[in-house]
PDB file of C-alpha atoms in Angstrom:
ATOM      1  CA  MET A  49     -13.041   5.793 -11.739  1.00  0.00           C
ATOM      2  CA  LYS A  50      -9.911   6.720 -10.652  1.00  0.00           C
ATOM      3  CA  VAL A  51      -8.842   3.696  -8.095  1.00  0.00           C
ATOM      4  CA  LEU A  52      -5.713   5.381  -5.077  1.00  0.00           C
ATOM      5  CA  VAL A  53      -4.541   2.248  -3.509  1.00  0.00           C
ATOM      6  CA  ILE A  54      -2.101   2.780  -0.020  1.00  0.00           C
ATOM      7  CA  VAL A  55      -0.410   0.434   1.145  1.00  0.00           C
ATOM      8  CA  ASP A  56       0.274  -0.215   4.881  1.00  0.00           C
ATOM      9  CA  MET A  57       1.167   3.462   6.124  1.00  0.00           C
ATOM     10  CA  GLN A  58       1.181   2.319   9.452  1.00  0.00           C
ATOM     11  CA  ASN A  59       2.673   3.495  12.599  1.00  0.00           C
ATOM     12  CA  ASP A  60       5.212   0.462  12.597  1.00  0.00           C
ATOM     13  CA  PHE A  61       6.693   1.334   9.429  1.00  0.00           C
ATOM     14  CA  ILE A  62       6.946   4.939  10.063  1.00  0.00           C
ATOM     15  CA  ASP A  63       7.916   4.950  13.223  1.00  0.00           C
ATOM     16  CA  GLY A  64       7.606   1.878  14.898  1.00  0.00           C
ATOM     17  CA  ALA A  65       8.863  -1.313  14.712  1.00  0.00           C
ATOM     18  CA  LEU A  66       9.855  -1.741  11.295  1.00  0.00           C
ATOM     19  CA  ALA A  67      10.705   2.472  10.738  1.00  0.00           C
ATOM     20  CA  ASN A  68      11.609   3.303   7.090  1.00  0.00           C
ATOM     21  CA  ALA A  69      14.094   6.010   6.523  1.00  0.00           C
ATOM     22  CA  LYS A  70      12.262   7.882   4.708  1.00  0.00           C
ATOM     23  CA  GLY A  71       8.919   6.784   6.157  1.00  0.00           C
ATOM     24  CA  GLU A  72       8.191  11.036   7.647  1.00  0.00           C
ATOM     25  CA  GLU A  73       8.787  11.996   3.488  1.00  0.00           C
ATOM     26  CA  VAL A  74       6.583   9.113   2.140  1.00  0.00           C
ATOM     27  CA  THR A  75       4.125  10.362   4.353  1.00  0.00           C
ATOM     28  CA  LYS A  76       3.375  13.491   3.406  1.00  0.00           C
ATOM     29  CA  ASN A  77       3.646  12.694  -0.063  1.00  0.00           C
ATOM     30  CA  VAL A  78       1.345   9.994   0.733  1.00  0.00           C
ATOM     31  CA  LEU A  79      -1.027  12.991   1.651  1.00  0.00           C
ATOM     32  CA  LYS A  80      -0.577  15.142  -1.357  1.00  0.00           C
ATOM     33  CA  GLU A  81      -1.605  11.833  -3.103  1.00  0.00           C
ATOM     34  CA  ILE A  82      -4.908  11.848  -1.409  1.00  0.00           C
ATOM     35  CA  ASN A  83      -5.804  15.093  -2.214  1.00  0.00           C
ATOM     36  CA  GLY A  84      -5.233  14.386  -5.936  1.00  0.00           C
ATOM     37  CA  ASP A  85      -8.040  13.453  -8.852  1.00  0.00           C
ATOM     38  CA  TYR A  86      -9.506   9.989  -7.158  1.00  0.00           C
ATOM     39  CA  ASP A  87     -13.044   8.483  -7.035  1.00  0.00           C
ATOM     40  CA  TYR A  88     -11.843   5.122  -4.567  1.00  0.00           C
ATOM     41  CA  TYR A  89      -9.412   4.895  -2.275  1.00  0.00           C
ATOM     42  CA  ALA A  90      -8.019   1.414  -0.676  1.00  0.00           C
ATOM     43  CA  LEU A  91      -5.854   1.372   1.973  1.00  0.00           C
ATOM     44  CA  THR A  92      -4.652  -2.407   2.932  1.00  0.00           C
ATOM     45  CA  ARG A  93      -2.877  -3.059   6.639  1.00  0.00           C
ATOM     46  CA  ASP A  94      -0.307  -5.614   7.244  1.00  0.00           C
ATOM     47  CA  THR A  95      -2.004  -7.267  10.269  1.00  0.00           C
ATOM     48  CA  HIS A  96       0.249  -9.881  12.574  1.00  0.00           C
ATOM     49  CA  TYR A  97      -1.149 -11.453  15.459  1.00  0.00           C
ATOM     50  CA  GLU A  98       0.943 -12.710  18.371  1.00  0.00           C
ATOM     51  CA  ASN A  99       1.802 -16.040  17.103  1.00  0.00           C
ATOM     52  CA  TYR A 100       4.213 -13.642  14.360  1.00  0.00           C
ATOM     53  CA  LEU A 101       7.573 -14.519  15.348  1.00  0.00           C
ATOM     54  CA  GLU A 102       6.789 -18.132  14.900  1.00  0.00           C
ATOM     55  CA  THR A 103       4.888 -17.691  11.272  1.00  0.00           C
ATOM     56  CA  TYR A 104       7.029 -18.226   8.029  1.00  0.00           C
ATOM     57  CA  GLU A 105       7.857 -14.782   7.564  1.00  0.00           C
ATOM     58  CA  GLY A 106       8.257 -13.662  11.525  1.00  0.00           C
ATOM     59  CA  ILE A 107      10.907 -16.767  11.576  1.00  0.00           C
ATOM     60  CA  ASN A 108      12.321 -14.734   8.316  1.00  0.00           C
ATOM     61  CA  LEU A 109      11.905 -11.259   9.820  1.00  0.00           C
ATOM     62  CA  PRO A 110      11.909 -11.565  13.271  1.00  0.00           C
ATOM     63  CA  VAL A 111      11.036  -8.293  14.109  1.00  0.00           C
ATOM     64  CA  GLU A 112       7.733  -7.915  15.743  1.00  0.00           C
ATOM     65  CA  HIS A 113       5.051  -5.295  14.028  1.00  0.00           C
ATOM     66  CA  CYS A 114       2.219  -4.877  12.941  1.00  0.00           C
ATOM     67  CA  LEU A 115      -0.080  -7.011  15.681  1.00  0.00           C
ATOM     68  CA  ILE A 116      -3.024  -6.411  15.591  1.00  0.00           C
ATOM     69  CA  ASN A 117      -5.086  -3.867  17.612  1.00  0.00           C
ATOM     70  CA  THR A 118      -1.527  -2.414  18.358  1.00  0.00           C
ATOM     71  CA  ASP A 119      -0.639   1.642  18.124  1.00  0.00           C
ATOM     72  CA  GLY A 120       2.109   0.213  15.464  1.00  0.00           C
ATOM     73  CA  TRP A 121      -0.935  -1.916  13.373  1.00  0.00           C
ATOM     74  CA  LYS A 122      -2.729   1.437  13.283  1.00  0.00           C
ATOM     75  CA  ILE A 123      -3.304   3.132  10.080  1.00  0.00           C
ATOM     76  CA  ARG A 124      -1.341   6.983  10.450  1.00  0.00           C
ATOM     77  CA  LYS A 125      -3.724   9.076  12.098  1.00  0.00           C
ATOM     78  CA  GLU A 126      -3.167  11.812   9.370  1.00  0.00           C
ATOM     79  CA  ILE A 127      -3.525   9.602   6.040  1.00  0.00           C
ATOM     80  CA  TYR A 128      -6.907   7.833   7.128  1.00  0.00           C
ATOM     81  CA  ASP A 129      -7.951  11.082   8.043  1.00  0.00           C
ATOM     82  CA  ALA A 130      -7.491  12.576   4.947  1.00  0.00           C
ATOM     83  CA  VAL A 131      -8.981   9.786   2.926  1.00  0.00           C
ATOM     84  CA  GLU A 132     -11.748  10.240   5.109  1.00  0.00           C
ATOM     85  CA  ASP A 133     -11.651  13.772   4.416  1.00  0.00           C
ATOM     86  CA  THR A 134     -12.191  13.367   0.906  1.00  0.00           C
ATOM     87  CA  LYS A 135     -15.733  11.703   1.485  1.00  0.00           C
ATOM     88  CA  LYS A 136     -15.514   9.942  -1.323  1.00  0.00           C
ATOM     89  CA  PRO A 137     -15.835   5.576  -1.020  1.00  0.00           C
ATOM     90  CA  HIS A 138     -12.879   3.743   0.603  1.00  0.00           C
ATOM     91  CA  LYS A 139     -12.297   0.969   1.764  1.00  0.00           C
ATOM     92  CA  MET A 140      -9.946  -0.970   4.055  1.00  0.00           C
ATOM     93  CA  PHE A 141      -8.157  -4.622   3.546  1.00  0.00           C
ATOM     94  CA  ASP A 142      -6.515  -5.770   6.674  1.00  0.00           C
ATOM     95  CA  LYS A 143      -3.724  -8.771   5.181  1.00  0.00           C
ATOM     96  CA  ARG A 144      -2.125 -11.379   6.680  1.00  0.00           C
ATOM     97  CA  GLY A 145       1.037 -11.174   4.156  1.00  0.00           C
ATOM     98  CA  PHE A 146       2.322  -9.192   1.823  1.00  0.00           C
ATOM     99  CA  GLY A 147      -0.453  -9.407  -1.074  1.00  0.00           C
ATOM    100  CA  SER A 148      -4.005  -9.037  -0.843  1.00  0.00           C
ATOM    101  CA  PHE A 149      -6.940 -10.878  -2.701  1.00  0.00           C
ATOM    102  CA  SER A 150      -9.322  -9.055  -1.280  1.00  0.00           C
ATOM    103  CA  LEU A 151      -8.108  -6.373  -2.449  1.00  0.00           C
ATOM    104  CA  VAL A 152      -8.051  -7.856  -5.623  1.00  0.00           C
ATOM    105  CA  ASN A 153     -11.167  -9.715  -5.523  1.00  0.00           C
ATOM    106  CA  GLU A 154     -13.228  -6.528  -4.310  1.00  0.00           C
ATOM    107  CA  LEU A 155     -11.524  -4.117  -6.760  1.00  0.00           C
ATOM    108  CA  ASP A 156     -12.851  -7.131  -9.411  1.00  0.00           C
ATOM    109  CA  ILE A 157     -16.113  -6.294  -8.815  1.00  0.00           C
ATOM    110  CA  PHE A 158     -15.834  -2.108 -10.030  1.00  0.00           C
ATOM    111  CA  ALA A 159     -13.646  -3.528 -13.209  1.00  0.00           C
ATOM    112  CA  ASN A 160     -15.280  -2.158 -16.192  1.00  0.00           C
ATOM    113  CA  ASN A 161     -15.369   1.179 -14.528  1.00  0.00           C
ATOM    114  CA  ILE A 162     -11.733   1.247 -13.729  1.00  0.00           C
ATOM    115  CA  GLU A 163     -10.479   4.005 -15.510  1.00  0.00           C
ATOM    116  CA  SER A 164      -6.432   3.155 -13.631  1.00  0.00           C
ATOM    117  CA  ILE A 165      -5.490   2.533 -10.106  1.00  0.00           C
ATOM    118  CA  THR A 166      -2.509   4.243  -8.882  1.00  0.00           C
ATOM    119  CA  ILE A 167      -0.540   3.096  -5.886  1.00  0.00           C
ATOM    120  CA  VAL A 168       1.572   4.368  -3.080  1.00  0.00           C
ATOM    121  CA  GLY A 169       3.029   3.254   0.510  1.00  0.00           C
ATOM    122  CA  LEU A 170       5.434   1.146   2.230  1.00  0.00           C
ATOM    123  CA  CYS A 171       7.844  -0.747   1.895  1.00  0.00           C
ATOM    124  CA  SER A 172       7.876  -0.908  -1.563  1.00  0.00           C
ATOM    125  CA  ASP A 173       9.962  -3.903  -2.481  1.00  0.00           C
ATOM    126  CA  ILE A 174       7.542  -5.541  -0.129  1.00  0.00           C
ATOM    127  CA  CYS A 175       3.945  -4.954  -0.035  1.00  0.00           C
ATOM    128  CA  VAL A 176       3.813  -2.352  -2.440  1.00  0.00           C
ATOM    129  CA  VAL A 177       4.927  -4.671  -5.480  1.00  0.00           C
ATOM    130  CA  THR A 178       3.351  -7.330  -4.388  1.00  0.00           C
ATOM    131  CA  ASN A 179      -0.118  -6.078  -4.330  1.00  0.00           C
ATOM    132  CA  ALA A 180       1.265  -4.428  -7.672  1.00  0.00           C
ATOM    133  CA  LEU A 181       1.937  -7.538  -9.485  1.00  0.00           C
ATOM    134  CA  MET A 182      -0.967  -8.814  -7.947  1.00  0.00           C
ATOM    135  CA  LEU A 183      -2.920  -6.461  -9.145  1.00  0.00           C
ATOM    136  CA  ARG A 184      -1.776  -5.963 -12.613  1.00  0.00           C
ATOM    137  CA  ALA A 185      -2.277  -9.753 -13.062  1.00  0.00           C
ATOM    138  CA  GLN A 186      -6.089  -9.336 -12.150  1.00  0.00           C
ATOM    139  CA  PHE A 187      -6.693  -6.099 -14.775  1.00  0.00           C
ATOM    140  CA  THR A 188      -4.576  -7.098 -17.567  1.00  0.00           C
ATOM    141  CA  ASN A 189      -5.859  -4.117 -18.967  1.00  0.00           C
ATOM    142  CA  THR A 190      -5.974  -1.075 -17.150  1.00  0.00           C
ATOM    143  CA  PRO A 191      -3.759   1.578 -16.808  1.00  0.00           C
ATOM    144  CA  ILE A 192      -1.569   0.908 -13.140  1.00  0.00           C
ATOM    145  CA  TYR A 193       0.356   3.990 -11.875  1.00  0.00           C
ATOM    146  CA  TYR A 194       3.040   4.378  -8.938  1.00  0.00           C
ATOM    147  CA  VAL A 195       4.089   7.212  -7.037  1.00  0.00           C
ATOM    148  CA  GLU A 196       7.986   6.913  -6.995  1.00  0.00           C
ATOM    149  CA  ASN A 197       8.118   9.560  -4.004  1.00  0.00           C
ATOM    150  CA  ALA A 198       4.965   8.344  -2.373  1.00  0.00           C
ATOM    151  CA  MET A 199       6.537   4.837  -1.779  1.00  0.00           C
ATOM    152  CA  TYR A 200      10.136   3.743  -0.981  1.00  0.00           C
ATOM    153  CA  ALA A 201      11.980   0.325  -0.482  1.00  0.00           C
ATOM    154  CA  THR A 202      13.476  -0.871   2.974  1.00  0.00           C
ATOM    155  CA  SER A 203      17.052  -0.089   0.573  1.00  0.00           C
ATOM    156  CA  GLU A 204      17.917   2.592  -2.172  1.00  0.00           C
ATOM    157  CA  GLU A 205      19.181  -0.475  -3.639  1.00  0.00           C
ATOM    158  CA  ASN A 206      15.727  -2.197  -3.398  1.00  0.00           C
ATOM    159  CA  GLN A 207      13.688   1.376  -4.318  1.00  0.00           C
ATOM    160  CA  GLN A 208      15.588   1.369  -7.829  1.00  0.00           C
ATOM    161  CA  ALA A 209      15.077  -2.887  -8.120  1.00  0.00           C
ATOM    162  CA  THR A 210      11.261  -2.509  -7.763  1.00  0.00           C
ATOM    163  CA  ILE A 211      10.233   0.209  -9.973  1.00  0.00           C
ATOM    164  CA  LYS A 212      12.640  -1.993 -12.489  1.00  0.00           C
ATOM    165  CA  VAL A 213      10.477  -4.698 -11.715  1.00  0.00           C
ATOM    166  CA  LEU A 214       6.935  -2.219 -12.006  1.00  0.00           C
ATOM    167  CA  ASN A 215       7.895  -1.230 -15.726  1.00  0.00           C
ATOM    168  CA  ALA A 216       8.645  -4.625 -16.688  1.00  0.00           C
ATOM    169  CA  CYS A 217       5.633  -5.456 -15.294  1.00  0.00           C
ATOM    170  CA  GLN A 218       4.265  -2.059 -17.481  1.00  0.00           C
ATOM    171  CA  ILE A 219       3.069  -0.075 -13.807  1.00  0.00           C
ATOM    172  CA  TYR A 220       4.599   3.241 -14.730  1.00  0.00           C
ATOM    173  CA  GLU A 221       5.646   5.990 -12.999  1.00  0.00           C
ATOM    174  CA  LYS A 222       2.766   8.910 -12.203  1.00  0.00           C
ATOM    175  CA  GLU A 223       3.882  12.081 -11.266  1.00  0.00           C
ATOM    176  CA  GLY A 224       2.340  12.897  -8.026  1.00  0.00           C
ATOM    177  CA  ALA A 225      -0.387  14.942  -6.918  1.00  0.00           C
TER     178      ALA A 225
END
């Protein structure tokens, strides 16, 4: 089974409160990747509540974003529709922080059947790298890939630093679909 993990392709990161400079470009490339050779899709969704600014993350990043049940919290419609259109198994994972233990635990159920995991999404220097490293820690003998043009960090400098970390942890670039 080939798994595609789509991290936080939410409106607030694409064109909302924390819009990413390359959000639209990444969206197009994630859409291409969804149509690649995958058997299972896992989508994460950054999920915050009204007290966000009182949380540790909110104190350090005082921009309300991805508040549950708002338009900014929703996965970009084209992304979700494309996953639905594959007619293949998929699951959404709401996460209150950068990484998702639920995602790792869910995939661990299929561990013996997972051939590879590919990760894409926003922001690569925060949530993508966190989830990638969590997956690497759990799936020590599974090839894990990223698609560089289907992810982007908060800056070009951070994108390059993220790629160095991923490569150092034996998470390698996969040519995009």
